[in-house]
């Protein structure tokens, strides 16, 4: 086998590979002889068909089949011989293929770029430092109360946070429009669930009041016929309801599976959950800061083949999410342009972190892997069952090892870079995350 390598442009490579004629011809002959033993042809006993007859009937197809196998096999031998790492599958072009002559073909493909991670010592990275205060815990407890609140009718004007039950009719240029009419419609004020300007005139209204609401539909509104249109809604307020929070007591604690210890035990559990979510959020934010700085400092040439692979992965993820929402069967083929920018970023990140792992000979730390699994399992009712499930699933364990390696690469950057602790409030970090 003879191999010549040509760089066409950028990361593209072109291998011209020549395979000796006797290798091809002997492989074709052997396959034809095998066919002669199995083919049934009129006039010949099974297994006694002359090879010459098989050659005449199947020779061309067999040669094409052999050539395809030889190109695949010799390509991988060639890239190993030339110490080349392809990125994606090659495209084969058969240039010479005649019986008795050497077979020649061209394999075109892209290679992985040579990545050099530079400027790590000059990176300036902020590390948020957050403490969960008693006030943060009280706010979370109040949120839990609000999630289990009930509504009771009140004899007063509506306020933000109240629920208003109403009838309304919407008109554009004096004419009612589709979807603009409702009866006994319940609206929680202050949530911003209606189009801009709808809620404000209702705040201050009482049961029995009639309110005229003038709005303009947004230009990006989902209904084409209503985009940018001015509308008037005649609203009749039928009932104003205030929120009644459940009492924070032992009975309330049982709603969250706390059978012993009452409110104090519930608070302990809530604080643990808040800390776990905070730790994960802080880790994610620091990781994103590191990645952003790495990308700024290091421009990576990306093989189109890797971008295409990542686009397909992102497209498949989108299909799965859509299917979970009940729309998978009707989902159109999403254009690659929707995912291209994200795919480029993800590939760049993978190449940079991969180079850090390679250069520093990082291996997944067993303790870190175990810690990651335990953290993930702690959110479930039976953590040990989840931990055992991971340990007995090779694919999940490998995924967790990959996560651990990525974290170790981030930690390596943090150890080299200029970091600065920045004190932040719990709400500031978590609300930003939300």
Coordinates of C-alpha atoms in Angstrom, one line a residue, residues 84-351:
X84 CA -3.3 11.5 11.3
X85 CA -6.4 11.9 13.5
X86 CA -9.5 12.3 11.3
X87 CA -12.4 14.4 12.5
X88 CA -15.5 12.8 11.0
X89 CA -15.9 10.2 8.3
X90 CA -14.0 10.5 5.0
X91 CA -15.4 10.8 1.5
X92 CA -14.0 8.2 -0.9
X93 CA -13.4 8.7 -4.6
X94 CA -12.3 5.6 -6.6
X95 CA -9.9 6.8 -9.3
X96 CA -8.5 3.5 -10.7
X97 CA -10.2 0.2 -10.6
X98 CA -9.3 -2.2 -13.4
X99 CA -8.7 -6.0 -13.1
X100 CA -5.0 -6.7 -13.1
X101 CA -4.1 -3.1 -12.2
X102 CA -3.4 -1.4 -8.8
X103 CA -6.5 0.0 -7.2
X104 CA -6.2 3.8 -6.5
X105 CA -8.6 6.0 -4.5
X106 CA -8.7 9.3 -2.8
X107 CA -10.0 9.9 0.8
X108 CA -10.9 13.4 1.7
X109 CA -11.5 14.4 5.3
X110 CA -10.8 16.9 8.0
X111 CA -8.4 16.5 10.9
X112 CA -8.5 17.7 14.5
X113 CA -6.7 21.1 14.9
X114 CA -3.6 21.5 16.9
X115 CA -4.9 23.2 20.1
X116 CA -2.7 25.3 22.3
X117 CA -4.3 26.7 25.5
X118 CA -2.7 30.1 26.1
X119 CA -2.9 32.9 28.6
X120 CA -4.3 30.9 31.5
X121 CA -2.2 32.7 34.0
X122 CA -3.6 36.1 32.8
X123 CA -7.3 35.1 33.0
X124 CA -9.2 37.2 35.6
X125 CA -12.1 35.2 37.0
X126 CA -14.7 36.2 39.6
X127 CA -15.8 33.6 42.2
X128 CA -19.1 34.4 43.9
X129 CA -19.2 33.8 47.6
X130 CA -22.7 33.4 49.1
X131 CA -24.0 32.6 52.6
X132 CA -27.6 31.6 53.2
X133 CA -29.0 33.9 55.8
X134 CA -31.9 33.4 58.2
X135 CA -33.8 35.9 56.1
X136 CA -33.2 33.8 52.9
X137 CA -34.6 30.8 54.7
X138 CA -37.6 32.8 55.9
X139 CA -38.2 33.9 52.3
X140 CA -38.1 30.4 51.1
X141 CA -40.5 29.2 53.8
X142 CA -42.9 31.9 52.7
X143 CA -42.5 30.8 49.1
X144 CA -43.5 27.3 50.2
X145 CA -46.5 28.7 52.0
X146 CA -47.6 30.7 48.9
X147 CA -47.3 27.5 46.8
X148 CA -49.9 25.9 49.1
X149 CA -52.0 29.0 49.6
X150 CA -55.8 29.0 49.1
X151 CA -58.0 31.9 47.8
X152 CA -60.9 33.5 49.7
X153 CA -63.2 36.2 48.5
X154 CA -62.6 39.7 49.9
X155 CA -64.7 42.9 50.1
X156 CA -62.1 45.4 49.0
X157 CA -60.3 46.8 45.9
X158 CA -58.0 44.4 44.1
X159 CA -54.3 44.6 44.9
X160 CA -51.2 43.1 43.4
X161 CA -51.1 39.4 44.5
X162 CA -54.9 39.1 44.5
X163 CA -56.8 37.0 42.1
X164 CA -59.6 38.6 40.1
X165 CA -62.4 36.7 38.5
X166 CA -63.8 38.6 35.5
X167 CA -65.7 38.5 32.2
X168 CA -64.2 40.5 29.3
X169 CA -64.9 41.2 25.7
X170 CA -62.1 42.6 23.4
X171 CA -62.6 44.7 20.3
X172 CA -60.5 46.1 17.6
X173 CA -62.0 49.1 15.7
X174 CA -65.2 48.3 17.4
X175 CA -65.4 44.7 16.3
X176 CA -65.0 41.7 18.5
X177 CA -62.1 39.4 17.5
X178 CA -61.4 35.7 17.9
X179 CA -60.0 34.8 21.3
X180 CA -60.8 38.1 22.8
X181 CA -63.8 37.0 24.9
X182 CA -63.9 35.1 28.2
X183 CA -66.2 34.4 31.2
X184 CA -65.2 33.7 34.8
X185 CA -61.6 34.2 33.8
X186 CA -59.3 34.1 36.9
X187 CA -56.3 36.4 36.8
X188 CA -53.6 36.6 39.4
X189 CA -52.4 40.2 39.5
X190 CA -48.7 40.9 39.4
X191 CA -47.7 37.8 37.5
X192 CA -47.5 39.5 34.1
X193 CA -49.4 36.7 32.3
X194 CA -51.5 39.0 30.1
X195 CA -50.3 41.4 27.4
X196 CA -48.6 44.6 28.6
X197 CA -51.1 47.2 30.0
X198 CA -53.9 44.7 30.7
X199 CA -53.5 44.3 34.5
X200 CA -52.9 47.9 35.5
X201 CA -56.4 49.3 35.1
X202 CA -57.8 46.3 37.1
X203 CA -55.7 47.0 40.2
X204 CA -58.0 49.1 42.5
X205 CA -61.3 47.7 41.0
X206 CA -63.9 46.0 43.2
X207 CA -66.5 43.3 42.6
X208 CA -69.2 44.7 40.3
X209 CA -66.9 47.3 38.7
X210 CA -66.7 47.7 35.0
X211 CA -63.3 48.6 33.6
X212 CA -62.2 49.7 30.1
X213 CA -58.8 48.4 29.3
X214 CA -56.9 49.8 26.3
X215 CA -53.9 47.9 25.1
X216 CA -51.6 47.4 22.1
X217 CA -50.7 43.8 21.1
X218 CA -46.9 43.3 20.8
X219 CA -45.4 43.1 17.3
X220 CA -44.1 39.6 18.2
X221 CA -47.6 38.3 19.4
X222 CA -48.3 34.7 18.4
X223 CA -51.5 35.5 16.5
X224 CA -50.6 37.1 13.2
X225 CA -53.9 39.0 12.9
X226 CA -53.4 40.8 16.2
X227 CA -49.7 41.8 16.0
X228 CA -49.3 45.5 16.7
X229 CA -53.1 46.1 16.8
X230 CA -54.8 48.5 19.3
X231 CA -57.6 46.8 21.3
X232 CA -60.2 47.8 23.9
X233 CA -61.4 45.3 26.5
X234 CA -64.6 45.8 28.4
X235 CA -64.0 44.1 31.7
X236 CA -66.5 43.2 34.4
X237 CA -65.0 42.3 37.7
X238 CA -67.1 39.6 39.3
X239 CA -65.0 38.7 42.4
X240 CA -61.8 39.7 44.1
X241 CA -60.0 37.0 46.1
X242 CA -57.1 37.4 48.5
X243 CA -54.5 34.8 49.2
X244 CA -54.6 32.9 52.5
X245 CA -51.3 31.3 53.5
X246 CA -51.4 28.1 55.5
X247 CA -50.1 28.3 59.0
X248 CA -46.4 27.4 59.5
X249 CA -46.9 24.4 61.9
X250 CA -46.3 20.7 62.2
X251 CA -49.2 19.9 60.0
X252 CA -47.7 22.1 57.3
X253 CA -44.4 20.2 57.6
X254 CA -46.1 16.9 56.9
X255 CA -47.0 18.2 53.4
X256 CA -43.3 17.8 52.6
X257 CA -42.9 14.3 54.1
X258 CA -41.6 15.5 57.5
X259 CA -43.2 13.2 60.1
X260 CA -41.0 14.1 63.1
X261 CA -39.5 17.3 64.2
X262 CA -42.1 19.6 62.8
X263 CA -41.2 23.0 61.5
X264 CA -37.7 22.9 62.7
X265 CA -37.0 19.7 60.8
X266 CA -38.6 21.2 57.7
X267 CA -36.4 24.2 58.0
X268 CA -33.3 22.0 58.3
X269 CA -34.3 20.1 55.2
X270 CA -35.2 23.3 53.2
X271 CA -31.8 24.8 54.2
X272 CA -30.0 21.7 52.9
X273 CA -31.9 21.9 49.6
X274 CA -31.1 25.6 49.3
X275 CA -27.4 24.9 50.0
X276 CA -27.3 22.1 47.5
X277 CA -28.9 24.2 44.8
X278 CA -26.7 27.1 45.6
X279 CA -23.5 25.1 45.5
X280 CA -24.5 23.7 42.1
X281 CA -25.4 27.2 40.8
X282 CA -22.1 28.7 42.0
X283 CA -20.2 25.8 40.4
X284 CA -22.1 26.4 37.2
X285 CA -21.4 30.1 37.2
X286 CA -17.7 29.7 37.9
X287 CA -17.5 27.1 35.2
X288 CA -19.2 29.5 32.7
X289 CA -16.9 32.3 33.7
X290 CA -13.8 30.1 33.1
X291 CA -15.1 28.9 29.8
X292 CA -16.0 32.4 28.6
X293 CA -12.5 33.6 29.5
X294 CA -10.8 30.6 27.8
X295 CA -12.8 31.2 24.6
X296 CA -11.8 34.9 24.7
X297 CA -8.1 34.1 25.1
X298 CA -8.0 31.1 22.6
X299 CA -9.4 31.1 19.1
X300 CA -9.8 27.5 17.9
X301 CA -10.0 26.4 14.3
X302 CA -13.0 24.0 14.2
X303 CA -13.5 21.1 11.7
X304 CA -16.8 21.4 9.9
X305 CA -17.4 17.7 10.5
X306 CA -17.4 18.2 14.3
X307 CA -19.8 21.2 13.9
X308 CA -22.1 19.1 11.8
X309 CA -22.0 16.3 14.4
X310 CA -22.8 18.7 17.2
X311 CA -25.7 20.3 15.3
X312 CA -27.2 16.8 14.8
X313 CA -26.9 16.1 18.6
X314 CA -28.5 19.4 19.5
X315 CA -31.3 18.9 16.9
X316 CA -31.9 15.4 18.4
X317 CA -32.1 16.9 21.9
X318 CA -34.7 19.5 20.6
X319 CA -36.7 16.7 19.1
X320 CA -36.7 14.7 22.4
X321 CA -37.8 17.8 24.4
X322 CA -40.6 18.5 21.9
X323 CA -41.7 14.8 22.1
X324 CA -41.9 15.0 25.9
X325 CA -44.3 17.9 25.4
X326 CA -46.5 15.8 23.1
X327 CA -45.4 17.3 19.8
X328 CA -42.8 14.9 18.5
X329 CA -44.8 13.4 15.7
X330 CA -45.6 16.8 14.2
X331 CA -42.2 18.4 14.6
X332 CA -40.7 19.7 11.4
X333 CA -37.0 19.2 10.5
X334 CA -35.3 22.1 12.3
X335 CA -32.8 24.0 10.2
X336 CA -29.1 23.6 11.1
X337 CA -28.8 27.4 11.4
X338 CA -30.7 27.3 14.6
X339 CA -28.0 25.3 16.3
X340 CA -24.8 26.3 14.5
X341 CA -23.6 29.0 16.8
X342 CA -24.2 26.9 19.9
X343 CA -22.5 23.9 18.2
X344 CA -19.4 25.9 17.4
X345 CA -19.1 27.1 21.0
X346 CA -19.6 23.6 22.4
X347 CA -17.0 22.1 20.0
X348 CA -14.5 24.8 20.9
X349 CA -15.1 24.2 24.6
X350 CA -14.6 20.5 24.1
X351 CA -11.3 21.0 22.2

